[in-house]
Coordinates of C-alpha atoms in Angstrom, one line a residue:
M1 CA 0.0 0.4 0.6
N2 CA 1.8 2.9 -1.3
F3 CA 1.7 6.5 0.7
M4 CA -1.9 8.3 -2.2
E5 CA -4.0 4.5 -1.2
V6 CA -3.2 5.5 2.6
F7 CA -4.4 9.6 1.9
N8 CA -7.4 8.2 -0.1
M9 CA -8.9 5.8 2.6
A10 CA -8.7 8.9 5.3
N11 CA -11.7 10.5 7.1
H12 CA -11.8 14.1 7.5
A13 CA -14.9 15.3 9.6
Q14 CA -16.0 19.0 10.8
E15 CA -19.4 19.8 12.6
K16 CA -20.7 23.4 12.0
S17 CA -23.5 23.3 13.8
Y18 CA -24.4 25.9 16.3
P19 CA -27.9 24.3 17.8
W20 CA -27.1 26.8 21.2
L21 CA -27.3 29.9 18.4
A22 CA -30.8 28.6 17.3
E23 CA -31.9 27.8 20.3
G24 CA -31.2 30.3 22.4
E25 CA -29.3 29.4 25.0
V26 CA -26.5 31.6 24.4
P27 CA -26.0 35.6 23.2
P28 CA -25.0 35.7 18.9
L29 CA -21.8 35.7 18.5
P30 CA -19.8 38.5 19.2
M31 CA -18.8 39.8 15.9
D32 CA -22.1 39.0 15.1
R33 CA -23.7 41.4 17.3
D34 CA -23.4 45.2 17.5
R35 CA -19.8 45.2 18.9
I36 CA -20.5 47.5 21.8
H37 CA -21.7 44.4 23.6
I38 CA -18.1 42.9 23.1
I39 CA -16.5 43.4 27.0
S40 CA -14.1 41.1 27.3
Q41 CA -11.1 39.0 25.2
G42 CA -10.5 37.5 23.0
V43 CA -12.5 40.1 20.7
A44 CA -13.5 36.4 18.6
D45 CA -14.4 34.2 21.4
P46 CA -14.3 36.1 24.4
V47 CA -13.0 33.9 27.9
F48 CA -16.9 35.0 29.3
D49 CA -19.5 37.0 27.7
Y50 CA -22.4 39.6 28.5
D51 CA -24.5 36.9 29.2
I52 CA -22.9 36.1 32.8
V53 CA -24.0 39.8 34.1
P54 CA -25.1 39.8 36.5
L55 CA -23.0 36.3 38.1
T56 CA -24.8 34.1 40.1
Y57 CA -23.7 31.0 42.3
T58 CA -26.1 28.4 44.4
E59 CA -24.7 26.3 46.6
S60 CA -21.1 27.9 47.1
R61 CA -20.1 25.6 49.8
W62 CA -17.5 28.2 51.9
M63 CA -15.0 27.2 54.2
A64 CA -12.8 30.5 56.2
F65 CA -10.3 30.2 58.7
V66 CA -10.2 33.4 60.6
I67 CA -6.6 34.3 61.4
R68 CA -5.2 37.2 63.1
C69 CA -1.7 38.7 61.1
D70 CA 0.2 41.4 62.1
E71 CA -1.0 44.6 61.7
Q72 CA 1.6 46.4 60.1
D73 CA 2.2 43.4 57.7
M74 CA -1.7 44.2 56.7
K75 CA -0.7 47.5 55.7
H76 CA 2.2 47.2 53.8
I77 CA 0.0 45.4 51.6
V78 CA -2.9 47.0 51.5
P79 CA -2.3 49.8 48.6
E80 CA -3.7 53.4 48.6
P81 CA -6.4 54.9 49.8
L82 CA -7.4 52.2 51.7
E83 CA -7.1 51.7 55.6
I84 CA -7.2 48.8 57.7
Q85 CA -9.8 48.3 60.2
D86 CA -8.5 44.7 62.6
D87 CA -5.9 42.8 62.6
L88 CA -8.1 39.4 61.9
V89 CA -8.2 38.4 58.4
E90 CA -11.2 35.4 56.5
F91 CA -8.6 33.0 54.6
W92 CA -11.4 31.2 52.7
Y93 CA -11.4 28.2 50.4
V94 CA -14.8 27.9 48.4
I95 CA -16.5 25.0 46.4
H96 CA -18.3 26.5 43.8
K97 CA -20.7 24.3 41.9
N98 CA -23.4 25.9 40.2
T99 CA -22.6 29.4 38.5
M100 CA -22.6 31.3 35.4
L101 CA -18.7 30.6 34.8
G102 CA -19.0 26.3 35.3
P103 CA -18.0 24.8 38.3
Y104 CA -14.3 26.3 39.8
M105 CA -12.3 25.8 43.4
E106 CA -11.5 29.1 44.8
F107 CA -8.9 30.8 47.4
G108 CA -8.8 33.8 48.8
V109 CA -8.1 36.5 51.9
T110 CA -10.1 39.0 52.8
F111 CA -9.0 41.8 54.9
S112 CA -11.8 44.3 57.0
A113 CA -11.1 48.2 55.0
T114 CA -12.7 51.2 54.7
Y115 CA -12.2 54.2 51.7
K116 CA -13.4 57.9 53.2
S117 CA -14.4 59.2 50.2
P118 CA -13.3 63.4 49.4
D119 CA -17.3 64.2 50.0
G120 CA -16.9 62.2 53.5
A121 CA -18.8 59.3 53.2
T122 CA -17.1 56.0 54.1
Y123 CA -17.4 52.6 52.1
K124 CA -16.5 49.8 53.9
G125 CA -15.4 46.4 52.6
G126 CA -13.7 43.1 52.4
Y127 CA -10.4 43.9 51.0
Y128 CA -9.1 41.0 48.7
P129 CA -5.0 41.4 48.4
Y130 CA -4.6 37.4 47.1
M131 CA -7.1 35.3 45.2
Y132 CA -6.4 31.7 43.2
L133 CA -9.2 30.0 40.7
S134 CA -8.5 26.3 39.1
N135 CA -10.3 27.6 35.7
D136 CA -9.4 30.5 33.2
S137 CA -13.0 31.6 33.1
P138 CA -13.9 32.9 36.6
V139 CA -10.3 34.3 36.5
W140 CA -10.3 37.1 34.0
A141 CA -14.2 37.5 35.0
G142 CA -13.1 38.9 38.4
R143 CA -10.0 40.7 36.8
E144 CA -11.0 42.5 33.7
P145 CA -13.8 44.4 35.0
F146 CA -13.5 44.5 39.0
G147 CA -10.1 44.0 39.8
F148 CA -9.9 40.7 41.7
P149 CA -7.0 40.3 42.1
K150 CA -6.8 36.2 41.0
K151 CA -4.8 33.9 39.8
M152 CA -4.8 30.3 38.6
S153 CA -3.8 27.0 40.7
Y154 CA -4.1 23.9 42.1
I155 CA -6.7 23.9 45.0
A156 CA -8.8 21.4 47.0
A157 CA -10.5 21.7 49.8
F158 CA -13.0 18.9 51.1
E159 CA -15.6 17.3 53.5
H160 CA -15.7 14.0 54.9
G161 CA -15.8 10.9 56.5
T162 CA -18.8 10.8 59.2
N163 CA -21.8 13.6 58.9
N164 CA -18.8 15.2 57.0
N165 CA -16.7 16.2 60.2
Y166 CA -13.4 16.5 58.8
F167 CA -11.6 19.0 56.9
N168 CA -8.3 19.3 55.2
M169 CA -7.7 22.3 51.9
L170 CA -4.3 22.5 50.1
M171 CA -3.5 24.9 47.2
E172 CA 0.1 24.5 44.9
R173 CA 1.4 26.9 41.5
R174 CA 4.4 25.9 39.7
G175 CA 5.2 22.8 42.5
Y176 CA 5.1 24.3 45.3
I177 CA 2.9 24.3 48.5
L178 CA 1.0 27.5 49.5
H179 CA -1.3 26.1 52.0
T180 CA -2.6 23.6 53.5
A181 CA -4.4 23.0 56.4
N182 CA -6.8 19.8 57.7
G183 CA -8.5 18.9 60.8
R184 CA -12.5 18.2 62.5
Y185 CA -15.4 20.3 63.3
S186 CA -16.4 20.6 66.7
D187 CA -19.1 23.6 66.0
K188 CA -17.6 25.2 69.6
P189 CA -17.9 29.2 68.7
L190 CA -15.0 30.9 67.2
S191 CA -13.1 33.5 70.1
A192 CA -13.0 36.4 67.2
K193 CA -14.1 36.9 63.6
P194 CA -13.3 39.8 61.2
T195 CA -15.3 43.5 61.6
F196 CA -17.2 43.1 58.3
Y197 CA -19.2 39.4 59.2
G198 CA -22.3 39.4 60.0
K199 CA -22.6 43.5 58.5
T200 CA -24.9 43.8 56.3
D201 CA -23.1 47.0 55.8
W202 CA -20.5 46.4 54.6
G203 CA -19.6 45.6 50.4
R204 CA -16.6 44.2 48.9
L205 CA -13.1 46.6 47.9
N206 CA -10.9 45.8 44.9
F207 CA -8.4 47.5 43.2
R208 CA -7.9 47.2 39.9
I209 CA -5.0 48.5 37.5
T210 CA -5.2 48.8 34.0
T211 CA -2.4 50.0 32.0
R212 CA -1.8 51.4 28.4
P213 CA 0.4 49.0 26.0
D214 CA 3.5 51.1 26.4
V215 CA 3.5 50.6 30.1
S216 CA 3.6 54.4 30.2
N217 CA 0.8 55.2 32.1
S218 CA -1.5 53.1 34.3
I219 CA -5.1 53.9 35.7
F220 CA -5.5 52.4 39.6
E221 CA -9.0 52.6 40.2
L222 CA -10.8 51.2 43.4
T223 CA -14.0 49.3 43.1
Y224 CA -16.7 48.6 45.2
L225 CA -19.6 45.8 45.5
P226 CA -22.2 47.0 47.8
S227 CA -23.6 44.3 50.2
E228 CA -27.4 45.2 49.0
L229 CA -28.7 44.2 45.2
P230 CA -28.9 47.7 42.8
P231 CA -32.4 47.7 41.9
Q232 CA -32.1 46.8 39.3
F233 CA -31.7 43.3 39.7
G234 CA -33.8 42.5 42.7
T235 CA -34.1 43.1 46.2
G236 CA -32.2 41.9 49.3
H237 CA -28.8 41.2 49.8
R238 CA -25.6 39.6 47.1
F239 CA -25.0 37.2 49.9
Q240 CA -27.3 34.3 51.5
L241 CA -25.9 32.4 54.2
N242 CA -27.8 29.5 54.9
P243 CA -27.7 28.6 58.4
E244 CA -28.2 25.5 59.2
S245 CA -25.3 24.5 57.3
V246 CA -22.8 26.3 59.2
R247 CA -20.0 23.9 61.1
T248 CA -17.5 25.6 63.1
A249 CA -14.0 24.2 64.4
N250 CA -11.5 26.7 67.4
G251 CA -7.9 26.8 67.0
Q252 CA -7.1 23.4 68.9
D253 CA -9.4 21.3 66.3
I254 CA -7.2 22.6 63.5
R255 CA -4.2 19.7 63.6
S256 CA -1.9 20.9 61.1
W257 CA -1.6 23.6 59.4
F258 CA 1.1 24.9 56.6
M259 CA 1.8 27.9 54.6
Q260 CA 4.9 29.7 52.6
G261 CA 6.0 31.5 49.9
T262 CA 7.8 30.7 46.6
P263 CA 9.5 32.9 44.2
F264 CA 6.3 33.8 42.2
D265 CA 3.7 34.0 45.1
Y266 CA 4.4 36.3 48.4
M267 CA 1.8 35.8 50.3
G268 CA 3.3 33.0 53.3
G269 CA 5.8 35.6 53.3
Q270 CA 3.7 38.6 53.4
I271 CA 1.1 37.9 56.2
P272 CA 2.5 34.6 58.1
P273 CA -0.1 34.3 60.9
K274 CA 0.3 34.9 64.3
E275 CA -3.1 33.2 65.7
V276 CA -5.0 30.4 64.3
V277 CA -7.9 30.7 65.9
G278 CA -10.5 28.7 63.9
L279 CA -12.2 27.6 60.7
I280 CA -16.1 28.8 59.9
S281 CA -17.7 26.5 56.8
F282 CA -20.9 27.8 55.0
T283 CA -23.7 26.8 52.2
F284 CA -24.0 30.1 50.1
N285 CA -25.6 31.5 47.0
L286 CA -24.7 34.8 45.1
I287 CA -24.9 37.9 43.2
I288 CA -21.8 39.6 41.4
P289 CA -23.6 42.6 39.6
P290 CA -21.0 45.2 38.0
A291 CA -18.9 47.4 40.6
Q292 CA -19.0 51.1 40.8
T293 CA -15.7 53.1 41.5
L294 CA -14.9 55.0 44.6
W295 CA -11.4 56.1 43.6
S296 CA -8.6 56.5 40.8
K297 CA -5.2 57.7 40.3
T298 CA -3.4 57.9 37.1
V299 CA 0.5 57.1 37.3
E300 CA 2.2 58.5 34.8
R301 CA 5.8 57.4 33.5
G302 CA 8.7 58.7 32.2
D303 CA 12.0 57.7 30.6
D304 CA 13.6 57.5 33.9
D305 CA 10.8 55.1 34.8
M306 CA 10.4 53.3 32.3
S307 CA 14.5 52.5 32.3
H308 CA 13.9 50.6 35.8
I309 CA 10.4 48.6 34.4
L310 CA 11.1 48.2 30.8
Y311 CA 14.9 47.1 29.9
S312 CA 15.7 44.9 32.9
E313 CA 18.3 42.6 32.0
P314 CA 16.9 39.3 30.5
Y315 CA 17.4 36.2 32.2
K316 CA 19.0 38.3 35.4
Y317 CA 16.2 36.6 38.2
T318 CA 17.0 32.9 36.1
M319 CA 14.5 31.2 39.0
R320 CA 11.3 33.3 37.2
H321 CA 12.5 32.1 33.7
R322 CA 13.0 28.7 34.3
F323 CA 10.1 26.7 35.3
L324 CA 9.7 23.2 37.2
L325 CA 8.3 20.7 33.8
P326 CA 5.9 19.5 35.8
Q327 CA 6.5 15.7 36.0
Y328 CA 4.0 14.0 33.9
S329 CA 4.5 16.3 30.9
Q330 CA 7.6 14.4 31.0
G331 CA 6.0 11.1 29.0

């Protein structure tokens, strides 16, 4: 059998139908509608589309450690114009089962912070200095419009055993374990909680950075999501907790805890806990509408600034350029 005979035996198939478009399950393709409705990269095939706004989550499982950190460490990583309100930090994992971005795992850190606007109003909210997720769509859906500081990582979080009494969590990125912990629920109360816990007048704060392609200009924005839903999206609060789902563990119930900084992720070295107070877990529903901008600042970079940020010596910082090769890719 010669090459031409083999080639002629090949069978190639291409399915070009889009039944979900004809049935109205998804919006028209970005290039087939008014271009003003394109809100995300890429232009021809975005990682998420405008039909997901507002984002909705149902039956997600929140597992939040409460840790106490040094306030000076916290202030060091909080940007202008925010102010820290206490030394208690929410250090949380979430199992997202049903979302408009698909199922995924999430991790984040929340500080209690405030912003005082020039008109005298004070905005209170949980501020996120670190976030990690297991999927690309929720990374970009949070980072592009809102400024959530999201990165990709491997995340695992489980409740298991009789009555789901045991818990264990792990987060890994680029070959380094960033954090892991395990223990058992006792349902005993925690000795302390962050200021924003249970407060319906506390929203959520994020810091968004948009930079020009030539890196000469960056716009810093403080964005805000209030606790209450905007009128066009319904009534009530964005976050709805199921009180019957709450489980707790105090510091003595947490059997092991490990956390570290890495060459790629600094969290473990920047906010080492002075105390692990405990864990609070619960099931919740959530709606995320568009955010509002409370504050902005434009940073201009001249030639002297650019020489420091744009013309670094190639491969000087070797660990940032030579990445670990996962074992499963070495065939």
